[in-house]
Amino acid sequence: MPPTVIVRPLPAVATLKRRHRGLLYSLAAVVLIPLFITALYLGLVARDQYASTVGFTVRQEDGTSGATSLLGGLSQFVGTSGGSRDSDILYEFIQSQEIVSEISKRIDLVGLYSQNWPWDPVFALSPDATIEDLLDYWKRMVRISYDQSTGLMEVRVLAFSPEDAQKVASEVVRESQKMINDLNTTAREDTMRYALEDLDTSLTRLKGAREAMTQFRTRTQMVDPSSDLAGRMGVLNNLQQQLAQALIDRDLLLDQKGGPGDDPRLQQASRRIDVIRQRIVTERQSFTSATGEPSALPENYPSLISEYERLNVDQQFAEETYRAALAAVDVSRANAARQSRYLAAYVRPTLPETSEFPRSWDILGLMALFLTLAWAIAAMVFYSIRDRR
């Protein structure tokens, strides 16, 4: 008996199940259709954008003039801030509402960027945009690259025509230079004002010190107590020498007479000695006390010398301060005569020939990536929840 061969039936033709059709429909709705619409918009509606690039940095003059150098380097105390800090200010200024308002006075930015409205609502600006809307749009169209370590700044301006992009970039450079000039003017005015205020203060101090010295000399009738004391010490030394000589003369007379007697020369010598001794006592008292002759000073010499030295130190300090203030004023005037800060452009505003934006392939690629990820995650979550029921 021949063997029996069992033939299995052929598998049925594979067909899309409801689950598979749901995935395809969701893929088309979430990924493919948005990508197709975006591609049509970028290819047919969105207008080409041109980028004009300009690069500059803020430089500060390091050298000093000959007159300034002779003043002992005082310019470092009346100088301005460094170029790096100025670049930080300029970086914020280019993104501010002020520069947008100033450029709008010369260029109709709203009209320039709303040419394709309302056909291109994504990349064009509304004609009814407020200054706040214009500022937000400005930050989209003007992109800044700033290296704080070197102070180099590169600005890229986007517009719908090469000429408009270059024109706006030139206005950015113009307003930036104006900002630097304003910083220069403000710094010079502040420096000059502070220097003049210091000069007035030092002059008032010098006048007060000299007036106090004049009052002291008027009260004491002495130009310099130290010199007056030296003169009085000379008088005292002379009196002591005369006393010593008078004592010697009297001793010689006593030796000649053999003892005291009625010799008028001895009496005269004794009276001379007494007078000299009394004068020495009076001179010594005039140094340290208020007693003595009617012409004696109301203060003693130590207090007078101490007061004079204090007044002299105050006057010398006031004179040095006044000279330093005068030098600072000269330095400020020398710095005011030149521009210490200036904008150095290392890349002039370029005139583009090829549109670089919008970058359609980059936009479509990123959009496809994120939409696909979102669709895949949503599908996995949906079917995971459904399978658990």
Short mmCIF file of C-alpha atoms in Angstrom, two decimals:
data_model
loop_
_atom_site.label_atom_id
_atom_site.label_comp_id
_atom_site.label_asym_id
_atom_site.label_seq_id
_atom_site.Cartn_x
_atom_site.Cartn_y
_atom_site.Cartn_z
CA MET A 1 0.00 0.00 0.00
CA PRO A 2 1.57 3.27 -1.07
CA PRO A 3 2.33 5.87 1.63
CA THR A 4 -0.17 8.63 2.20
CA VAL A 5 1.16 12.14 1.54
CA ILE A 6 -0.44 14.89 3.56
CA VAL A 7 -0.44 18.19 1.72
CA ARG A 8 -0.88 21.25 3.86
CA PRO A 9 -3.02 24.04 2.46
CA LEU A 10 -1.24 27.08 1.07
CA PRO A 11 -1.17 30.14 3.37
CA ALA A 12 -3.64 32.85 2.60
CA VAL A 13 -2.46 36.01 0.96
CA ALA A 14 -1.31 38.54 3.63
CA THR A 15 -3.60 41.49 3.97
CA LEU A 16 -3.41 44.65 5.99
CA LYS A 17 -5.16 44.33 9.25
CA ARG A 18 -7.04 47.08 10.93
CA ARG A 19 -4.15 47.64 13.31
CA HIS A 20 -1.68 48.05 10.47
CA ARG A 21 -3.95 50.41 8.60
CA GLY A 22 -4.26 52.52 11.75
CA LEU A 23 -0.48 52.81 12.01
CA LEU A 24 -0.16 53.82 8.36
CA TYR A 25 -2.95 56.36 8.61
CA SER A 26 -1.45 57.86 11.76
CA LEU A 27 2.00 57.95 10.12
CA ALA A 28 0.57 59.80 7.16
CA ALA A 29 -1.41 62.19 9.36
CA VAL A 30 1.36 62.93 11.86
CA VAL A 31 4.51 62.75 9.69
CA LEU A 32 4.00 62.62 5.95
CA ILE A 33 1.25 65.19 5.45
CA PRO A 34 2.89 67.85 7.70
CA LEU A 35 6.19 67.26 5.92
CA PHE A 36 4.51 67.58 2.52
CA ILE A 37 2.74 70.80 3.53
CA THR A 38 5.96 72.22 4.98
CA ALA A 39 7.90 71.33 1.85
CA LEU A 40 5.28 73.05 -0.32
CA TYR A 41 5.38 76.13 1.91
CA LEU A 42 9.17 76.35 1.86
CA GLY A 43 9.36 75.74 -1.86
CA LEU A 44 6.48 77.86 -3.12
CA VAL A 45 5.54 80.41 -0.45
CA ALA A 46 8.56 81.23 1.70
CA ARG A 47 10.69 83.97 0.20
CA ASP A 48 14.46 83.64 -0.01
CA GLN A 49 16.47 85.41 2.69
CA TYR A 50 19.95 86.87 2.17
CA ALA A 51 22.54 87.27 4.91
CA SER A 52 24.95 90.21 5.13
CA THR A 53 27.82 89.73 7.57
CA VAL A 54 29.80 92.42 9.37
CA GLY A 55 32.56 91.93 11.95
CA PHE A 56 34.02 94.50 14.31
CA THR A 57 35.56 94.99 17.72
CA VAL A 58 35.94 97.86 20.16
CA ARG A 59 39.52 99.10 20.41
CA GLN A 60 40.92 101.38 23.08
CA GLU A 61 43.91 103.62 22.56
CA ASP A 62 46.81 102.38 24.68
CA GLY A 63 49.39 105.05 23.89
CA THR A 64 49.62 108.37 25.68
CA SER A 65 50.81 111.71 24.48
CA GLY A 66 54.11 113.22 25.55
CA ALA A 67 52.46 115.71 27.87
CA THR A 68 50.54 112.93 29.55
CA SER A 69 53.65 110.81 30.03
CA LEU A 70 55.46 113.69 31.74
CA LEU A 71 52.71 113.83 34.35
CA GLY A 72 53.86 110.62 35.99
CA GLY A 73 51.34 108.19 34.59
CA LEU A 74 48.31 109.89 36.07
CA SER A 75 46.31 109.00 32.98
CA GLN A 76 45.73 105.50 34.33
CA PHE A 77 43.68 107.02 37.14
CA VAL A 78 41.56 109.18 34.86
CA GLY A 79 41.27 106.71 31.98
CA THR A 80 38.20 104.84 30.89
CA SER A 81 37.11 101.26 31.12
CA GLY A 82 38.58 98.49 28.99
CA GLY A 83 37.49 97.52 25.50
CA SER A 84 36.11 94.18 26.68
CA ARG A 85 33.54 95.89 28.89
CA ASP A 86 32.61 98.19 26.01
CA SER A 87 32.08 95.16 23.78
CA ASP A 88 29.70 93.71 26.38
CA ILE A 89 27.74 96.96 26.33
CA LEU A 90 27.67 96.96 22.54
CA TYR A 91 26.51 93.33 22.47
CA GLU A 92 23.48 94.23 24.58
CA PHE A 93 22.89 97.45 22.64
CA ILE A 94 22.57 95.66 19.28
CA GLN A 95 19.76 93.55 20.77
CA SER A 96 17.99 96.48 22.41
CA GLN A 97 14.89 98.42 21.46
CA GLU A 98 16.92 101.62 21.18
CA ILE A 99 18.89 100.52 18.12
CA VAL A 100 15.70 99.24 16.47
CA SER A 101 14.02 102.61 17.02
CA GLU A 102 17.04 104.57 15.75
CA ILE A 103 17.40 102.47 12.59
CA SER A 104 13.65 102.67 11.97
CA LYS A 105 13.98 106.46 11.76
CA ARG A 106 16.14 106.10 8.64
CA ILE A 107 14.93 102.76 7.25
CA ASP A 108 11.33 101.56 7.26
CA LEU A 109 12.05 98.23 8.92
CA VAL A 110 8.36 97.29 9.15
CA GLY A 111 7.85 97.95 5.45
CA LEU A 112 11.10 96.20 4.56
CA TYR A 113 10.25 92.99 6.39
CA SER A 114 6.49 92.93 5.64
CA GLN A 115 6.78 92.88 1.83
CA ASN A 116 5.56 89.28 1.60
CA TRP A 117 2.70 89.63 4.06
CA PRO A 118 0.17 87.96 4.32
CA TRP A 119 1.30 85.25 1.86
CA ASP A 120 4.27 84.38 4.08
CA PRO A 121 3.02 84.72 7.66
CA VAL A 122 5.82 82.54 9.07
CA PHE A 123 8.86 84.51 7.89
CA ALA A 124 7.34 87.94 7.13
CA LEU A 125 6.50 90.68 9.63
CA SER A 126 3.00 91.98 10.09
CA PRO A 127 2.51 95.57 8.82
CA ASP A 128 0.67 96.35 12.06
CA ALA A 129 3.55 95.21 14.26
CA THR A 130 4.25 97.19 17.43
CA ILE A 131 7.74 98.15 18.55
CA GLU A 132 7.78 95.09 20.82
CA ASP A 133 6.82 92.83 17.90
CA LEU A 134 9.47 94.49 15.76
CA LEU A 135 12.07 93.91 18.49
CA ASP A 136 11.21 90.19 18.67
CA TYR A 137 11.41 89.94 14.88
CA TRP A 138 14.72 91.88 14.94
CA LYS A 139 16.24 89.29 17.26
CA ARG A 140 15.23 86.61 14.75
CA MET A 141 16.71 88.40 11.74
CA VAL A 142 19.85 89.83 13.40
CA ARG A 143 22.11 87.16 14.85
CA ILE A 144 25.21 88.04 16.89
CA SER A 145 28.30 85.93 17.50
CA TYR A 146 30.48 87.36 20.27
CA ASP A 147 33.79 85.99 21.58
CA GLN A 148 34.37 87.48 25.03
CA SER A 149 37.97 86.28 25.20
CA THR A 150 39.02 88.26 22.10
CA GLY A 151 36.29 90.90 22.00
CA LEU A 152 35.51 90.05 18.36
CA MET A 153 31.87 90.45 17.36
CA GLU A 154 30.23 89.20 14.17
CA VAL A 155 26.72 90.28 13.19
CA ARG A 156 24.68 88.53 10.52
CA VAL A 157 21.67 90.45 9.19
CA LEU A 158 18.92 88.69 7.23
CA ALA A 159 16.64 90.38 4.69
CA PHE A 160 14.60 89.46 1.64
CA SER A 161 17.03 91.11 -0.79
CA PRO A 162 20.84 91.43 -0.84
CA GLU A 163 20.70 95.22 -0.91
CA ASP A 164 18.36 95.43 2.08
CA ALA A 165 20.54 93.05 4.08
CA GLN A 166 23.65 95.12 3.39
CA LYS A 167 21.79 98.37 4.14
CA VAL A 168 20.58 97.14 7.53
CA ALA A 169 24.06 95.79 8.37
CA SER A 170 25.57 99.19 7.53
CA GLU A 171 23.06 100.87 9.85
CA VAL A 172 24.03 98.47 12.62
CA VAL A 173 27.67 99.53 12.21
CA ARG A 174 26.66 103.19 12.15
CA GLU A 175 24.60 102.96 15.33
CA SER A 176 27.34 100.94 17.03
CA GLN A 177 29.90 103.63 16.19
CA LYS A 178 27.51 106.27 17.48
CA MET A 179 27.13 104.31 20.71
CA ILE A 180 30.91 104.13 21.14
CA ASN A 181 31.18 107.88 20.49
CA ASP A 182 28.53 108.51 23.14
CA LEU A 183 30.50 106.37 25.58
CA ASN A 184 33.61 108.41 24.73
CA THR A 185 31.80 111.69 25.28
CA THR A 186 30.27 110.56 28.56
CA ALA A 187 33.59 109.25 29.85
CA ARG A 188 35.41 112.46 28.91
CA GLU A 189 32.75 114.66 30.49
CA ASP A 190 32.70 112.59 33.68
CA THR A 191 36.49 112.52 33.91
CA MET A 192 36.76 116.27 33.33
CA ARG A 193 34.01 117.01 35.83
CA TYR A 194 35.57 114.84 38.52
CA ALA A 195 39.00 116.36 37.88
CA LEU A 196 37.63 119.90 38.19
CA GLU A 197 35.75 118.97 41.36
CA ASP A 198 38.95 117.57 42.85
CA LEU A 199 40.78 120.73 41.79
CA ASP A 200 38.20 122.94 43.52
CA THR A 201 38.38 120.82 46.66
CA SER A 202 42.18 120.91 46.74
CA LEU A 203 42.20 124.67 46.10
CA THR A 204 39.81 125.25 49.01
CA ARG A 205 42.01 123.08 51.22
CA LEU A 206 45.13 124.98 50.15
CA LYS A 207 43.51 128.34 50.86
CA GLY A 208 42.43 127.15 54.30
CA ALA A 209 45.93 125.86 55.12
CA ARG A 210 47.58 129.10 54.02
CA GLU A 211 45.06 131.20 55.91
CA ALA A 212 45.68 129.18 59.09
CA MET A 213 49.44 129.68 58.66
CA THR A 214 48.94 133.43 58.16
CA GLN A 215 46.83 133.70 61.31
CA PHE A 216 49.48 131.82 63.27
CA ARG A 217 52.25 134.15 62.08
CA THR A 218 50.13 137.22 62.78
CA ARG A 219 49.36 136.03 66.31
CA THR A 220 52.90 134.96 67.18
CA GLN A 221 54.73 137.66 65.19
CA MET A 222 57.03 134.89 63.94
CA VAL A 223 57.55 133.60 60.46
CA ASP A 224 59.16 130.37 61.65
CA PRO A 225 59.28 129.46 65.37
CA SER A 226 62.24 127.15 64.73
CA SER A 227 64.29 130.01 63.29
CA ASP A 228 63.16 132.31 66.09
CA LEU A 229 64.13 129.67 68.66
CA ALA A 230 67.53 129.28 67.02
CA GLY A 231 68.01 133.05 67.29
CA ARG A 232 67.04 133.08 70.95
CA MET A 233 69.36 130.16 71.62
CA GLY A 234 72.11 132.19 70.00
CA VAL A 235 71.34 135.10 72.34
CA LEU A 236 71.39 132.74 75.35
CA ASN A 237 74.70 131.22 74.29
CA ASN A 238 76.14 134.71 73.85
CA LEU A 239 74.95 135.70 77.34
CA GLN A 240 76.54 132.59 78.81
CA GLN A 241 79.81 133.43 77.08
CA GLN A 242 79.60 137.00 78.42
CA LEU A 243 78.88 135.64 81.91
CA ALA A 244 81.89 133.37 81.76
CA GLN A 245 84.09 136.25 80.60
CA ALA A 246 82.69 138.55 83.32
CA LEU A 247 83.41 135.95 86.00
CA ILE A 248 86.96 135.59 84.73
CA ASP A 249 87.46 139.37 84.74
CA ARG A 250 86.17 139.61 88.31
CA ASP A 251 88.43 136.80 89.46
CA LEU A 252 91.41 138.55 87.92
CA LEU A 253 90.54 141.76 89.80
CA LEU A 254 90.23 139.80 93.03
CA ASP A 255 93.65 138.27 92.50
CA GLN A 256 95.17 141.70 91.89
CA LYS A 257 93.59 143.22 95.05
CA GLY A 258 94.24 140.16 97.18
CA GLY A 259 90.60 139.98 98.33
CA PRO A 260 87.32 141.83 98.21
CA GLY A 261 87.49 145.58 98.75
CA ASP A 262 85.90 148.87 97.80
CA ASP A 263 87.36 148.91 94.32
CA PRO A 264 84.65 150.35 92.00
CA ARG A 265 85.83 148.00 89.27
CA LEU A 266 84.91 144.99 91.42
CA GLN A 267 81.51 146.47 92.15
CA GLN A 268 80.93 147.13 88.46
CA ALA A 269 82.02 143.61 87.54
CA SER A 270 79.67 142.14 90.16
CA ARG A 271 76.75 144.22 88.91
CA ARG A 272 77.54 143.09 85.34
CA ILE A 273 77.52 139.47 86.42
CA ASP A 274 74.19 139.90 88.22
CA VAL A 275 72.60 141.58 85.20
CA ILE A 276 73.83 138.87 82.83
CA ARG A 277 72.55 136.12 85.13
CA GLN A 278 69.15 137.79 85.41
CA ARG A 279 68.96 138.11 81.64
CA ILE A 280 69.84 134.43 81.24
CA VAL A 281 67.06 133.46 83.67
CA THR A 282 64.60 135.66 81.77
CA GLU A 283 65.57 134.17 78.41
CA ARG A 284 65.21 130.64 79.73
CA GLN A 285 61.79 131.40 81.19
CA SER A 286 60.61 132.78 77.84
CA PHE A 287 61.24 129.35 76.29
CA THR A 288 58.91 127.35 78.52
CA SER A 289 56.58 129.67 80.43
CA ALA A 290 54.47 132.74 80.08
CA THR A 291 56.30 134.67 82.75
CA GLY A 292 59.13 136.97 81.97
CA GLU A 293 59.19 140.21 80.05
CA PRO A 294 55.99 141.94 78.98
CA SER A 295 56.81 141.05 75.36
CA ALA A 296 56.98 137.33 76.11
CA LEU A 297 54.76 135.08 74.02
CA PRO A 298 51.43 133.88 75.45
CA GLU A 299 52.41 130.25 74.63
CA ASN A 300 55.60 128.37 75.32
CA TYR A 301 57.96 127.36 72.56
CA PRO A 302 57.20 123.61 72.52
CA SER A 303 53.50 124.21 71.89
CA LEU A 304 54.29 126.89 69.29
CA ILE A 305 56.68 124.61 67.42
CA SER A 306 54.19 121.72 67.56
CA GLU A 307 51.42 123.94 66.19
CA TYR A 308 53.70 125.34 63.49
CA GLU A 309 54.81 121.88 62.36
CA ARG A 310 51.19 120.73 62.15
CA LEU A 311 50.21 123.77 60.10
CA ASN A 312 53.29 123.37 57.91
CA VAL A 313 52.48 119.69 57.21
CA ASP A 314 48.88 120.61 56.37
CA GLN A 315 50.07 123.31 53.99
CA GLN A 316 52.59 121.04 52.26
CA PHE A 317 49.97 118.31 51.87
CA ALA A 318 47.48 120.81 50.46
CA GLU A 319 50.09 122.07 47.98
CA GLU A 320 50.94 118.53 46.82
CA THR A 321 47.25 117.69 46.47
CA TYR A 322 46.67 120.85 44.46
CA ARG A 323 49.57 120.08 42.14
CA ALA A 324 48.26 116.53 41.62
CA ALA A 325 44.77 117.89 40.89
CA LEU A 326 46.23 120.32 38.34
CA ALA A 327 48.08 117.45 36.69
CA ALA A 328 44.88 115.37 36.61
CA VAL A 329 43.04 118.23 34.91
CA ASP A 330 45.80 118.49 32.30
CA VAL A 331 45.62 114.73 31.69
CA SER A 332 41.83 114.90 31.34
CA ARG A 333 42.11 117.70 28.81
CA ALA A 334 44.76 115.77 26.88
CA ASN A 335 42.55 112.67 26.81
CA ALA A 336 39.53 114.74 25.78
CA ALA A 337 41.42 115.95 22.71
CA ARG A 338 41.57 112.44 21.25
CA GLN A 339 39.19 109.51 20.82
CA SER A 340 40.20 106.82 23.29
CA ARG A 341 37.64 104.27 22.01
CA TYR A 342 36.78 103.48 18.44
CA LEU A 343 35.01 100.78 16.48
CA ALA A 344 37.39 98.75 14.32
CA ALA A 345 35.56 96.82 11.58
CA TYR A 346 37.56 93.84 10.38
CA VAL A 347 34.72 92.72 8.03
CA ARG A 348 32.78 95.36 6.10
CA PRO A 349 29.05 94.75 5.46
CA THR A 350 28.99 92.15 2.72
CA LEU A 351 26.66 92.08 -0.30
CA PRO A 352 25.35 88.49 -0.58
CA GLU A 353 24.75 86.86 -3.95
CA THR A 354 23.10 83.60 -2.88
CA SER A 355 20.24 83.13 -0.46
CA GLU A 356 21.16 81.04 2.55
CA PHE A 357 17.85 81.06 4.39
CA PRO A 358 15.47 79.52 5.06
CA ARG A 359 17.47 76.31 5.09
CA SER A 360 14.73 74.05 3.74
CA TRP A 361 16.57 70.73 3.98
CA ASP A 362 17.64 71.39 7.57
CA ILE A 363 14.09 72.35 8.52
CA LEU A 364 12.56 69.32 6.79
CA GLY A 365 15.15 66.95 8.24
CA LEU A 366 14.66 68.15 11.81
CA MET A 367 10.91 68.20 11.36
CA ALA A 368 10.89 64.63 10.02
CA LEU A 369 13.06 63.46 12.91
CA PHE A 370 10.93 64.98 15.66
CA LEU A 371 7.60 64.07 14.02
CA THR A 372 8.73 60.47 13.55
CA LEU A 373 9.89 60.26 17.16
CA ALA A 374 6.62 61.75 18.37
CA TRP A 375 4.58 59.38 16.19
CA ALA A 376 6.56 56.31 17.31
CA ILE A 377 6.26 57.18 20.99
CA ALA A 378 2.53 57.91 20.68
CA ALA A 379 1.93 54.64 18.79
CA MET A 380 3.83 52.58 21.36
CA VAL A 381 1.98 54.17 24.25
CA PHE A 382 -1.39 53.72 22.55
CA TYR A 383 -0.95 50.03 21.71
CA SER A 384 0.64 49.29 25.07
CA ILE A 385 -2.39 50.68 26.86
CA ARG A 386 -4.78 48.87 24.49
CA ASP A 387 -3.06 45.50 24.89
CA ARG A 388 -3.33 45.68 28.68
CA ARG A 389 -7.08 46.00 28.61
#
